[in-house]
mmCIF file of C-alpha atoms in Angstrom:
data_model
loop_
_atom_site.group_PDB
_atom_site.id
_atom_site.type_symbol
_atom_site.label_atom_id
_atom_site.label_comp_id
_atom_site.label_asym_id
_atom_site.label_seq_id
_atom_site.Cartn_x
_atom_site.Cartn_y
_atom_site.Cartn_z
ATOM 1 C CA MET S 1 11.099 -10.467 5.612
ATOM 2 C CA LEU S 2 11.881 -12.162 2.506
ATOM 3 C CA GLU S 3 15.450 -12.585 4.183
ATOM 4 C CA LYS S 4 14.633 -14.234 7.393
ATOM 5 C CA ALA S 5 12.138 -16.466 4.847
ATOM 6 C CA GLY S 6 15.310 -17.244 3.416
ATOM 7 C CA ILE S 7 14.666 -15.481 0.202
ATOM 8 C CA PRO S 8 17.679 -13.818 -0.707
ATOM 9 C CA ALA S 9 16.521 -9.792 -0.962
ATOM 10 C CA VAL S 10 17.597 -6.567 -1.871
ATOM 11 C CA PRO S 11 15.764 -3.121 -0.457
ATOM 12 C CA VAL S 12 16.358 0.095 -2.721
ATOM 13 C CA ILE S 13 15.533 3.081 -1.273
ATOM 14 C CA THR S 14 15.958 6.174 -3.132
ATOM 15 C CA SER S 15 19.579 8.035 -1.169
ATOM 16 C CA VAL S 16 16.763 10.914 0.935
ATOM 17 C CA PHE S 17 15.978 7.092 2.918
ATOM 18 C CA GLU S 18 19.334 5.663 4.164
ATOM 19 C CA ALA S 19 19.137 7.722 7.423
ATOM 20 C CA THR S 20 14.983 6.082 7.810
ATOM 21 C CA ALA S 21 16.177 3.114 6.085
ATOM 22 C CA ASN S 22 19.502 2.109 8.759
ATOM 23 C CA GLU S 23 17.349 2.519 12.016
ATOM 24 C CA MET S 24 15.184 0.495 10.995
ATOM 25 C CA ALA S 25 17.473 -1.837 10.404
ATOM 26 C CA ARG S 26 18.588 -1.153 14.543
ATOM 27 C CA LEU S 27 15.518 -1.781 15.075
ATOM 28 C CA TRP S 28 15.364 -4.940 13.737
ATOM 29 C CA GLY S 29 18.675 -5.645 15.147
ATOM 30 C CA LEU S 30 20.164 -5.765 11.615
ATOM 31 C CA ALA S 31 22.342 -2.773 12.226
ATOM 32 C CA GLY S 32 24.410 -2.530 8.524
ATOM 33 C CA PHE S 33 22.027 -4.140 6.606
ATOM 34 C CA ARG S 34 23.327 -2.827 3.210
ATOM 35 C CA PHE S 35 21.189 -1.464 1.264
ATOM 36 C CA ILE S 36 21.440 0.007 -2.754
ATOM 37 C CA MET S 37 20.500 3.558 -3.406
ATOM 38 C CA MET S 38 19.120 5.173 -6.384
ATOM 39 C CA PRO S 39 19.150 9.199 -6.493
ATOM 40 C CA HIS S 40 16.094 11.404 -5.253
ATOM 41 C CA PRO S 41 13.234 11.691 -6.623
ATOM 42 C CA LEU S 42 11.124 9.098 -8.482
ATOM 43 C CA ALA S 43 7.501 9.968 -8.329
ATOM 44 C CA ASN S 44 7.586 12.054 -11.111
ATOM 45 C CA LEU S 45 10.521 10.129 -13.332
ATOM 46 C CA ALA S 46 8.887 8.866 -17.622
ATOM 47 C CA PRO S 47 8.567 5.656 -18.139
ATOM 48 C CA GLU S 48 11.760 6.062 -19.890
ATOM 49 C CA ALA S 49 13.625 7.498 -17.297
ATOM 50 C CA LEU S 50 11.961 4.494 -15.157
ATOM 51 C CA ASP S 51 12.748 1.858 -17.761
ATOM 52 C CA GLU S 52 16.462 3.642 -17.588
ATOM 53 C CA ARG S 53 17.052 3.725 -13.649
ATOM 54 C CA ALA S 54 15.956 0.248 -13.259
ATOM 55 C CA GLY S 55 18.524 -0.757 -16.088
ATOM 56 C CA ALA S 56 21.012 0.858 -14.128
ATOM 57 C CA LEU S 57 20.383 -0.982 -11.351
ATOM 58 C CA VAL S 58 20.707 -4.191 -12.241
ATOM 59 C CA GLY S 59 24.588 -5.131 -12.364
ATOM 60 C CA PRO S 60 24.848 -3.730 -8.152
ATOM 61 C CA VAL S 61 21.079 -6.214 -7.527
ATOM 62 C CA VAL S 62 23.458 -8.697 -8.499
ATOM 63 C CA THR S 63 26.240 -8.116 -7.251
ATOM 64 C CA LEU S 64 24.817 -7.476 -4.231
ATOM 65 C CA LEU S 65 21.967 -10.701 -4.189
ATOM 66 C CA ARG S 66 25.089 -13.084 -4.636
ATOM 67 C CA ARG S 67 27.531 -10.829 -2.138
ATOM 68 C CA GLY S 68 24.602 -11.782 0.579
ATOM 69 C CA GLN S 69 24.127 -9.969 3.364
ATOM 70 C CA VAL S 70 26.023 -11.486 5.499
ATOM 71 C CA ALA S 71 30.095 -10.249 4.986
ATOM 72 C CA MET D 1 12.495 -9.982 23.224
ATOM 73 C CA SER D 2 14.082 -6.486 22.789
ATOM 74 C CA SER D 3 11.996 -3.710 22.314
ATOM 75 C CA ALA D 4 12.916 -0.856 21.281
ATOM 76 C CA ALA D 5 10.359 0.610 23.589
ATOM 77 C CA ASP D 6 12.905 0.322 26.487
ATOM 78 C CA GLY D 7 14.909 3.380 25.487
ATOM 79 C CA ILE D 8 11.507 5.037 28.470
ATOM 80 C CA ALA D 9 12.247 5.124 32.419
ATOM 81 C CA VAL D 10 11.679 6.185 34.957
ATOM 82 C CA ALA D 11 13.005 9.511 35.695
ATOM 83 C CA GLN D 12 15.596 9.812 37.799
ATOM 84 C CA PRO D 13 17.464 13.038 38.591
ATOM 85 C CA ALA D 14 20.697 13.512 40.733
ATOM 86 C CA SER D 15 19.376 17.070 41.318
ATOM 87 C CA SER D 16 15.820 17.209 43.183
ATOM 88 C CA GLY D 17 15.175 20.974 41.548
ATOM 89 C CA VAL D 18 12.234 21.136 38.609
ATOM 90 C CA SER D 19 13.526 23.123 36.573
ATOM 91 C CA ALA D 20 16.449 19.824 36.392
ATOM 92 C CA GLN D 21 14.771 17.152 36.328
ATOM 93 C CA ILE D 22 12.649 18.495 33.315
ATOM 94 C CA GLU D 23 16.136 19.221 31.947
ATOM 95 C CA TYR D 24 16.940 15.873 31.983
ATOM 96 C CA CYS D 25 14.412 14.578 30.071
ATOM 97 C CA TYR D 26 15.554 17.080 27.228
ATOM 98 C CA ALA D 27 19.263 16.086 27.390
ATOM 99 C CA ARG D 28 17.334 12.328 27.387
ATOM 100 C CA GLY D 29 15.800 13.363 24.105
ATOM 101 C CA TRP D 30 12.845 12.507 26.068
ATOM 102 C CA THR D 31 10.296 14.979 24.577
ATOM 103 C CA ASP D 32 7.961 16.784 21.587
ATOM 104 C CA GLY D 33 10.579 20.229 22.671
ATOM 105 C CA LEU D 34 8.182 21.282 25.644
ATOM 106 C CA PRO D 35 8.199 20.498 28.576
ATOM 107 C CA VAL D 36 7.784 16.628 29.843
ATOM 108 C CA ILE D 37 6.199 16.371 33.387
ATOM 109 C CA PRO D 38 8.968 14.005 34.975
ATOM 110 C CA ALA D 39 8.170 10.328 35.254
ATOM 111 C CA THR D 40 9.324 10.257 39.162
ATOM 112 C CA ARG D 41 8.011 6.904 40.201
ATOM 113 C CA PRO D 42 5.168 7.954 42.431
ATOM 114 C CA LEU D 43 3.426 9.186 39.445
ATOM 115 C CA VAL D 44 3.438 6.203 37.689
ATOM 116 C CA ASP D 45 2.697 3.753 40.050
ATOM 117 C CA ALA D 46 -0.661 6.485 40.529
ATOM 118 C CA MET D 47 -0.785 6.084 36.837
ATOM 119 C CA LEU D 48 -1.096 2.681 36.918
ATOM 120 C CA ALA D 49 -2.842 2.215 39.593
ATOM 121 C CA ALA D 50 -5.623 4.046 38.710
ATOM 122 C CA ALA D 51 -6.241 1.896 34.953
ATOM 123 C CA ARG D 52 -5.597 -1.308 37.432
ATOM 124 C CA LEU D 53 -3.108 -2.158 35.523
ATOM 125 C CA ASP D 54 0.628 -3.826 36.060
ATOM 126 C CA GLY D 55 3.552 -2.437 34.946
ATOM 127 C CA GLY D 56 4.551 -5.462 32.766
ATOM 128 C CA THR D 57 1.274 -5.599 30.941
ATOM 129 C CA VAL D 58 1.531 -5.226 27.071
ATOM 130 C CA LEU D 59 -0.508 -3.019 26.114
ATOM 131 C CA ALA D 60 0.621 -2.968 22.188
ATOM 132 C CA GLU D 61 2.397 -4.837 19.929
ATOM 133 C CA MET D 62 4.331 -3.020 17.543
ATOM 134 C CA PRO D 63 5.472 -5.943 14.525
ATOM 135 C CA SER D 64 6.945 -3.178 12.522
ATOM 136 C CA ARG D 65 8.684 -1.357 14.897
ATOM 137 C CA ASN D 66 10.255 -4.657 16.481
ATOM 138 C CA ALA D 67 8.793 -3.020 20.448
ATOM 139 C CA ARG D 68 5.996 -3.835 22.698
ATOM 140 C CA LEU D 69 4.610 -1.585 24.789
ATOM 141 C CA THR D 70 3.429 -2.238 28.222
ATOM 142 C CA ALA D 71 2.003 -0.625 30.971
ATOM 143 C CA GLU D 72 4.775 1.425 32.424
ATOM 144 C CA HIS D 73 6.138 2.614 28.806
ATOM 145 C CA VAL D 74 2.627 4.016 28.779
ATOM 146 C CA ALA D 75 2.730 5.249 31.775
ATOM 147 C CA ILE D 76 5.792 7.465 31.843
ATOM 148 C CA ASN D 77 4.185 8.889 28.805
ATOM 149 C CA ALA D 78 1.051 9.874 30.628
ATOM 150 C CA VAL D 79 3.378 11.480 33.299
ATOM 151 C CA MET D 80 5.058 13.024 30.754
ATOM 152 C CA ALA D 81 2.651 14.415 28.483
ATOM 153 C CA GLY D 82 0.453 15.597 32.237
ATOM 154 C CA CYS D 83 -2.105 13.619 32.365
ATOM 155 C CA ARG D 84 -4.187 13.033 35.456
ATOM 156 C CA PRO D 85 -4.258 9.849 36.623
ATOM 157 C CA GLU D 86 -7.695 8.849 35.628
ATOM 158 C CA TYR D 87 -6.653 9.306 32.306
ATOM 159 C CA MET D 88 -5.578 6.581 31.801
ATOM 160 C CA PRO D 89 -7.700 3.962 30.985
ATOM 161 C CA VAL D 90 -8.468 6.311 27.850
ATOM 162 C CA VAL D 91 -5.074 6.297 26.766
ATOM 163 C CA ALA D 92 -4.187 2.916 26.844
ATOM 164 C CA ALA D 93 -7.855 2.239 25.002
ATOM 165 C CA ALA D 94 -6.200 4.532 22.404
ATOM 166 C CA VAL D 95 -2.645 2.796 22.554
ATOM 167 C CA LYS D 96 -4.569 -0.051 21.977
ATOM 168 C CA ALA D 97 -6.169 1.728 18.433
ATOM 169 C CA LEU D 98 -2.872 2.464 17.747
ATOM 170 C CA ALA D 99 -1.996 -1.216 17.283
ATOM 171 C CA THR D 100 -4.943 -2.626 15.207
ATOM 172 C CA PRO D 101 -3.456 -3.616 11.879
ATOM 173 C CA GLU D 102 -6.202 -1.478 9.753
ATOM 174 C CA PHE D 103 -4.577 2.137 11.389
ATOM 175 C CA ALA D 104 -1.816 1.236 9.224
ATOM 176 C CA LEU D 105 0.636 2.828 11.981
ATOM 177 C CA HIS D 106 3.762 3.007 9.988
ATOM 178 C CA HIS D 107 2.753 4.290 7.420
ATOM 179 C CA VAL D 108 0.356 6.719 9.725
ATOM 180 C CA ALA D 109 3.562 7.671 11.695
ATOM 181 C CA SER D 110 6.488 8.037 9.288
ATOM 182 C CA GLY D 111 5.116 8.780 5.458
ATOM 183 C CA LEU D 112 5.743 11.792 4.385
ATOM 184 C CA SER D 113 1.792 13.336 4.389
ATOM 185 C CA GLY D 114 2.562 13.923 8.026
ATOM 186 C CA SER D 115 -1.012 13.120 9.575
ATOM 187 C CA THR D 116 -2.025 14.544 12.563
ATOM 188 C CA ILE D 117 -3.712 11.109 14.764
ATOM 189 C CA VAL D 118 -7.093 12.607 16.140
ATOM 190 C CA VAL D 119 -8.151 10.935 19.279
ATOM 191 C CA LEU D 120 -12.502 10.666 19.085
ATOM 192 C CA VAL D 121 -13.981 9.416 22.831
ATOM 193 C CA ASN D 122 -16.970 8.738 22.831
ATOM 194 C CA GLY D 123 -19.484 7.564 26.483
ATOM 195 C CA PRO D 124 -20.201 8.583 29.012
ATOM 196 C CA ILE D 125 -15.979 8.672 30.584
ATOM 197 C CA ALA D 126 -15.433 12.416 27.997
ATOM 198 C CA LYS D 127 -17.547 14.268 29.835
ATOM 199 C CA ARG D 128 -16.523 12.969 32.692
ATOM 200 C CA LEU D 129 -12.949 13.744 32.303
ATOM 201 C CA GLY D 130 -13.963 17.101 30.741
ATOM 202 C CA ILE D 131 -12.428 16.321 27.395
ATOM 203 C CA ASN D 132 -13.722 19.405 25.722
ATOM 204 C CA ALA D 133 -16.955 18.192 22.749
ATOM 205 C CA THR D 134 -18.067 21.954 22.305
ATOM 206 C CA ASN D 135 -16.365 25.341 21.384
ATOM 207 C CA ASN D 136 -12.915 25.269 19.902
ATOM 208 C CA VAL D 137 -12.965 21.423 19.720
ATOM 209 C CA PHE D 138 -9.529 21.636 18.063
ATOM 210 C CA GLY D 139 -7.512 23.851 19.603
ATOM 211 C CA PRO D 140 -6.399 24.576 22.926
ATOM 212 C CA GLY D 141 -7.577 24.642 26.548
ATOM 213 C CA PRO D 142 -8.433 21.682 28.012
ATOM 214 C CA ARG D 143 -6.127 19.434 30.051
ATOM 215 C CA ALA D 144 -7.453 16.254 29.273
ATOM 216 C CA ASN D 145 -7.498 16.935 25.508
ATOM 217 C CA ALA D 146 -4.275 17.983 24.991
ATOM 218 C CA THR D 147 -2.660 15.496 27.744
ATOM 219 C CA ILE D 148 -5.026 12.415 26.361
ATOM 220 C CA GLY D 149 -3.603 13.490 22.460
ATOM 221 C CA ARG D 150 0.034 14.759 23.614
ATOM 222 C CA THR D 151 0.578 11.206 25.251
ATOM 223 C CA LEU D 152 0.246 9.441 21.589
ATOM 224 C CA ARG D 153 2.465 11.791 19.970
ATOM 225 C CA LEU D 154 5.115 11.602 23.069
ATOM 226 C CA LEU D 155 5.024 7.554 23.095
ATOM 227 C CA LEU D 156 5.091 7.692 19.219
ATOM 228 C CA LEU D 157 8.873 9.758 20.170
ATOM 229 C CA ASN D 158 10.322 8.347 22.725
ATOM 230 C CA CYS D 159 9.190 4.195 22.275
ATOM 231 C CA LEU D 160 8.449 3.839 18.708
ATOM 232 C CA CYS D 161 11.379 6.112 17.768
ATOM 233 C CA TYR D 162 9.490 7.849 14.956
ATOM 234 C CA THR D 163 11.871 11.126 15.062
ATOM 235 C CA PRO D 164 11.393 13.271 13.044
ATOM 236 C CA GLY D 165 14.194 13.669 9.758
ATOM 237 C CA VAL D 166 15.416 10.075 10.272
ATOM 238 C CA SER D 167 11.487 8.182 10.891
ATOM 239 C CA ASP D 168 9.222 10.004 10.911
ATOM 240 C CA ARG D 169 9.924 11.645 7.228
ATOM 241 C CA ALA D 170 6.890 14.012 7.141
ATOM 242 C CA THR D 171 8.149 16.958 4.743
ATOM 243 C CA MET D 172 5.625 19.312 6.086
ATOM 244 C CA GLY D 173 3.930 17.590 9.158
ATOM 245 C CA THR D 174 0.916 19.738 11.461
ATOM 246 C CA PRO D 175 0.506 21.178 14.186
ATOM 247 C CA GLY D 176 -1.588 18.206 15.210
ATOM 248 C CA LYS D 177 0.836 15.430 15.715
ATOM 249 C CA TYR D 178 1.829 17.797 19.074
ATOM 250 C CA THR D 179 -1.935 16.654 20.192
ATOM 251 C CA CYS D 180 -5.059 15.902 19.260
ATOM 252 C CA CYS D 181 -7.863 14.802 20.372
ATOM 253 C CA ILE D 182 -11.512 15.067 20.590
ATOM 254 C CA ALA D 183 -14.564 13.726 21.985
ATOM 255 C CA GLU D 184 -17.702 13.117 20.333
ATOM 256 C CA ASN D 185 -20.528 15.568 21.607
ATOM 257 C CA GLU D 186 -23.415 12.880 21.934
ATOM 258 C CA GLU D 187 -25.616 15.844 24.004
ATOM 259 C CA ASN D 188 -26.698 17.837 20.359
ATOM 260 C CA HIS D 189 -26.244 14.529 18.022
ATOM 261 C CA PRO D 190 -29.552 14.489 15.109
ATOM 262 C CA TRP D 191 -28.229 10.757 15.225
ATOM 263 C CA GLU D 192 -27.326 8.303 17.304
ATOM 264 C CA PRO D 193 -22.967 8.601 18.354
ATOM 265 C CA TRP D 194 -20.014 7.238 16.518
ATOM 266 C CA HIS D 195 -19.380 4.396 18.969
ATOM 267 C CA VAL D 196 -23.304 2.904 18.710
ATOM 268 C CA GLU D 197 -23.156 2.992 14.752
ATOM 269 C CA ARG D 198 -19.794 0.909 15.773
ATOM 270 C CA GLY D 199 -21.700 -1.578 17.846
ATOM 271 C CA PHE D 200 -21.504 -0.437 21.412
ATOM 272 C CA ALA D 201 -23.728 0.533 24.208
ATOM 273 C CA PRO D 202 -24.550 4.961 25.015
ATOM 274 C CA GLY D 203 -23.498 3.711 28.563
ATOM 275 C CA GLN D 204 -20.096 1.958 27.224
ATOM 276 C CA SER D 205 -16.952 4.248 26.858
ATOM 277 C CA THR D 206 -14.793 4.087 23.185
ATOM 278 C CA VAL D 207 -11.474 5.258 21.478
ATOM 279 C CA THR D 208 -11.211 5.712 18.034
ATOM 280 C CA LEU D 209 -8.516 7.147 16.153
ATOM 281 C CA VAL D 210 -8.116 8.765 12.955
ATOM 282 C CA ALA D 211 -4.772 9.291 11.030
ATOM 283 C CA ALA D 212 -5.996 12.765 8.961
ATOM 284 C CA SER D 213 -2.983 14.925 6.546
ATOM 285 C CA SER D 214 -5.494 17.796 5.815
ATOM 286 C CA MET D 215 -8.158 19.481 8.193
ATOM 287 C CA LEU D 216 -10.559 21.997 6.139
ATOM 288 C CA GLN D 217 -13.153 24.263 7.950
ATOM 289 C CA VAL D 218 -16.479 24.464 5.977
ATOM 290 C CA TRP D 219 -17.594 27.357 6.410
ATOM 291 C CA ASN D 220 -21.244 27.516 4.922
ATOM 292 C CA TYR D 221 -24.683 29.257 5.310
ATOM 293 C CA GLY D 222 -27.645 27.122 3.166
ATOM 294 C CA THR D 223 -29.462 24.488 3.205
ATOM 295 C CA HIS D 224 -28.110 21.133 3.580
ATOM 296 C CA GLU D 225 -27.994 20.223 0.116
ATOM 297 C CA GLU D 226 -25.802 23.582 -0.534
ATOM 298 C CA LEU D 227 -23.433 22.040 2.821
ATOM 299 C CA LEU D 228 -23.946 18.615 2.099
ATOM 300 C CA TYR D 229 -22.125 19.491 -1.564
ATOM 301 C CA ALA D 230 -19.471 21.851 0.236
ATOM 302 C CA ILE D 231 -18.493 19.157 1.796
ATOM 303 C CA GLY D 232 -17.497 16.920 -1.123
ATOM 304 C CA ASP D 233 -15.893 19.274 -2.612
ATOM 305 C CA ALA D 234 -14.009 19.527 0.416
ATOM 306 C CA LEU D 235 -13.198 15.559 0.988
ATOM 307 C CA SER D 236 -11.552 15.429 -3.333
ATOM 308 C CA PHE D 237 -9.556 18.542 -3.741
ATOM 309 C CA LEU D 238 -7.121 18.637 -6.029
ATOM 310 C CA GLY D 239 -4.513 17.977 -3.643
ATOM 311 C CA SER D 240 -5.235 15.703 -1.328
ATOM 312 C CA ILE D 241 -3.428 12.921 -1.384
ATOM 313 C CA ALA D 242 -6.164 10.202 -0.869
ATOM 314 C CA ILE D 243 -8.548 11.799 -4.661
ATOM 315 C CA LEU D 244 -7.375 9.236 -6.336
ATOM 316 C CA ASP D 245 -7.100 5.780 -4.091
ATOM 317 C CA GLN D 246 -10.824 7.019 -2.513
ATOM 318 C CA SER D 247 -9.211 6.792 0.821
ATOM 319 C CA PRO D 248 -12.480 7.480 3.172
ATOM 320 C CA GLY D 249 -12.815 10.232 4.230
ATOM 321 C CA ALA D 250 -14.047 11.696 8.195
ATOM 322 C CA VAL D 251 -16.507 15.108 9.028
ATOM 323 C CA VAL D 252 -16.392 16.522 12.262
ATOM 324 C CA LEU D 253 -20.365 18.677 12.008
ATOM 325 C CA CYS D 254 -20.458 21.669 14.355
ATOM 326 C CA GLY D 255 -24.022 22.671 16.001
ATOM 327 C CA GLU D 256 -25.641 24.577 13.472
ATOM 328 C CA HIS D 257 -24.383 22.417 11.122
ATOM 329 C CA ALA D 258 -25.792 19.059 12.660
ATOM 330 C CA GLU D 259 -29.162 21.264 13.240
ATOM 331 C CA CYS D 260 -29.334 21.908 9.803
ATOM 332 C CA LEU D 261 -29.795 18.461 8.537
ATOM 333 C CA ARG D 262 -31.733 17.575 11.666
ATOM 334 C CA GLU D 263 -34.191 19.456 10.297
ATOM 335 C CA SER D 264 -33.622 18.325 6.714
ATOM 336 C CA GLY D 265 -35.153 14.908 8.295
ATOM 337 C CA TRP D 266 -32.459 13.273 6.264
ATOM 338 C CA SER D 267 -31.112 9.355 6.835
ATOM 339 C CA LYS D 268 -27.208 9.461 7.566
ATOM 340 C CA ARG D 269 -27.483 7.050 4.963
ATOM 341 C CA GLN D 270 -28.471 9.491 2.576
ATOM 342 C CA ILE D 271 -26.714 12.170 4.093
ATOM 343 C CA ARG D 272 -23.254 9.451 3.247
ATOM 344 C CA GLU D 273 -25.099 8.586 -0.570
ATOM 345 C CA PHE D 274 -25.117 12.586 -1.266
ATOM 346 C CA VAL D 275 -21.851 13.811 -0.278
ATOM 347 C CA VAL D 276 -20.260 10.820 -1.728
ATOM 348 C CA ALA D 277 -21.770 11.330 -4.720
ATOM 349 C CA HIS D 278 -20.349 14.871 -4.552
ATOM 350 C CA THR D 279 -16.485 13.597 -4.230
ATOM 351 C CA GLY D 280 -15.600 13.629 -8.631
ATOM 352 C CA ARG D 281 -13.478 15.800 -10.238
ATOM 353 C CA ARG D 282 -12.912 16.087 -13.737
ATOM 354 C CA ILE D 283 -10.200 14.161 -15.389
ATOM 355 C CA ALA D 284 -8.628 16.888 -17.357
ATOM 356 C CA ASP D 285 -9.113 18.995 -13.885
ATOM 357 C CA LEU D 286 -6.795 15.843 -12.133
ATOM 358 C CA LYS D 287 -5.102 15.869 -15.291
ATOM 359 C CA ARG D 288 -4.518 19.894 -15.390
ATOM 360 C CA ALA D 289 -3.574 19.295 -11.861
ATOM 361 C CA GLY D 290 -1.152 16.845 -12.387
ATOM 362 C CA ARG D 291 -2.112 13.901 -10.009
ATOM 363 C CA MET D 292 -3.291 12.341 -14.183
ATOM 364 C CA ASP D 293 0.030 10.680 -16.460
ATOM 365 C CA ARG D 294 -1.246 11.787 -19.947
ATOM 366 C CA GLU D 295 -2.685 14.318 -22.403
ATOM 367 C CA ILE D 296 -6.235 16.232 -22.126
ATOM 368 C CA ALA D 297 -8.066 13.789 -24.110
ATOM 369 C CA ASP D 298 -11.943 13.534 -26.022
ATOM 370 C CA GLY D 299 -13.744 13.100 -23.199
ATOM 371 C CA ASP D 300 -11.775 13.878 -20.199
ATOM 372 C CA GLY D 301 -13.544 16.925 -19.436
ATOM 373 C CA SER D 302 -17.630 14.800 -19.047
ATOM 374 C CA GLY D 303 -15.723 11.909 -17.701
ATOM 375 C CA MET D 304 -15.106 12.172 -13.692
ATOM 376 C CA HIS D 305 -13.050 10.488 -11.290
ATOM 377 C CA TYR D 306 -14.529 9.675 -7.139
ATOM 378 C CA ALA D 307 -12.022 10.395 -3.989
ATOM 379 C CA MET D 308 -14.823 8.107 -2.152
ATOM 380 C CA ASP D 309 -16.622 5.247 -4.075
ATOM 381 C CA THR D 310 -18.691 3.466 -0.076
ATOM 382 C CA PRO D 311 -20.550 5.840 1.594
ATOM 383 C CA GLU D 312 -20.934 3.968 4.143
ATOM 384 C CA GLU D 313 -16.993 4.484 5.177
ATOM 385 C CA LEU D 314 -17.855 7.989 5.457
ATOM 386 C CA MET D 315 -17.820 8.885 9.245
ATOM 387 C CA LEU D 316 -19.484 11.371 10.198
ATOM 388 C CA VAL D 317 -18.958 13.126 13.459
ATOM 389 C CA CYS D 318 -20.792 15.802 15.400
ATOM 390 C CA ALA D 319 -18.734 17.833 17.750
ATOM 391 C CA GLY D 320 -17.410 21.664 18.415
ATOM 392 C CA SER D 321 -19.714 24.668 18.742
ATOM 393 C CA ALA D 322 -23.126 25.039 18.533
ATOM 394 C CA THR D 323 -23.016 28.600 17.545
ATOM 395 C CA GLY D 324 -21.344 29.399 14.075
ATOM 396 C CA ARG D 325 -21.750 27.095 10.608
ATOM 397 C CA LEU D 326 -17.992 25.756 10.341
ATOM 398 C CA SER D 327 -17.414 21.624 10.260
ATOM 399 C CA MET D 328 -13.983 20.551 10.148
ATOM 400 C CA VAL D 329 -13.444 17.783 6.599
ATOM 401 C CA MET D 330 -10.547 15.543 7.240
ATOM 402 C CA PRO D 331 -10.937 13.612 3.294
ATOM 403 C CA GLY D 332 -8.388 10.538 3.567
ATOM 404 C CA PHE D 333 -5.556 9.665 4.575
ATOM 405 C CA SER D 334 -3.626 8.657 1.923
ATOM 406 C CA MET D 335 -2.888 6.274 -0.624
ATOM 407 C CA GLU D 336 -3.691 3.557 1.084
ATOM 408 C CA LYS D 337 -7.717 2.555 0.357
ATOM 409 C CA LYS D 338 -7.351 0.938 3.772
ATOM 410 C CA ALA D 339 -5.469 2.031 6.478
ATOM 411 C CA GLY D 340 -5.747 5.483 8.666
ATOM 412 C CA ARG D 341 -9.370 4.414 10.997
ATOM 413 C CA SER D 342 -9.006 2.088 13.881
ATOM 414 C CA ARG D 343 -10.734 0.135 14.943
ATOM 415 C CA THR D 344 -13.304 1.600 17.916
ATOM 416 C CA ILE D 345 -11.812 0.353 20.871
ATOM 417 C CA LEU D 346 -13.907 -0.188 24.100
ATOM 418 C CA ILE D 347 -12.324 1.533 27.690
ATOM 419 C CA GLU D 348 -12.079 -0.212 30.390
ATOM 420 C CA GLU D 349 -12.816 1.358 33.744
#
């Protein structure tokens, strides 16, 4: 929705939801939409582990923002 | 607009044999796992005619699924579920209820909690169609209960692509996901029925949907206060997904419990306030159960958190057998306070 509004966006999901995210993209007519995946689970991480997980995402997020959804 | 719902169609099997037609539907994935009635054109047309609906009429927009449900889609699935044509007005109202924003269908249908969608029917149509409101009300038997509820599930599977393991990510699911439809017992009722409370006339008929991630039977032969204390406990069990965010629960009172409350002379408001006041859990217990972070601190042994904070949001409905003291408690559906209960929708006959 953000992308449709002209705002670059990067969806981040945990790996077990890959098929779910792809199906949602397909229903929206956006097959091949790119996601960044991280390991599952997330909900039970301690704050320090969460920070570490977020830090690891910065590089991929910046790369995808620069690259954009269009190949 | 293309619609995800267009994946379903009138069945056109090559063979006229009944078993071959059923296998035709299985082969296309048009099933909840149980055999469906092949939705041939005459059967679908009869379904539409009974509700005086044109097939192209849009009954619900589902933006989260990029789909719109037409009367044709709904009628096809109603036939497949085994509905009689006269059930179609109830089904159509239930589909409109699915699309109400406050129900938050995508959250209900896709989430890990795998909720049952309970279809509650009020008003005179329930008796006319034979929708069970009494013995074994959540159990098997009556065709109307079984097939009206099943139609919604088939629509989610066949038209809204809530495929288990793909877009329906329930960890456990519930048996109620096959079907769950009840009527309120308006003849054995201490107060006005649910739809009247919602502003409808007693002679009108309505549908309300409730998402239930858990259903707990409360067995209680005590006084009205003892009963309501036990109901408050069931609404606030430590494993309830809704306990932290105070999502409102629903209670289906059996005949003897309704009678116990009638005899108490308590108003609905008094009952709601008493129940909600007894949905408290000690902070220390929530921490022991891992529902709250951090170590147990001074004061946590007496500090309380309440599973509900708004008495008027507690849904009270009467149904089930007149014999026995077992009521059904459905704690709040999710971690979203306002999700999981539809607007009450008028059935247009």
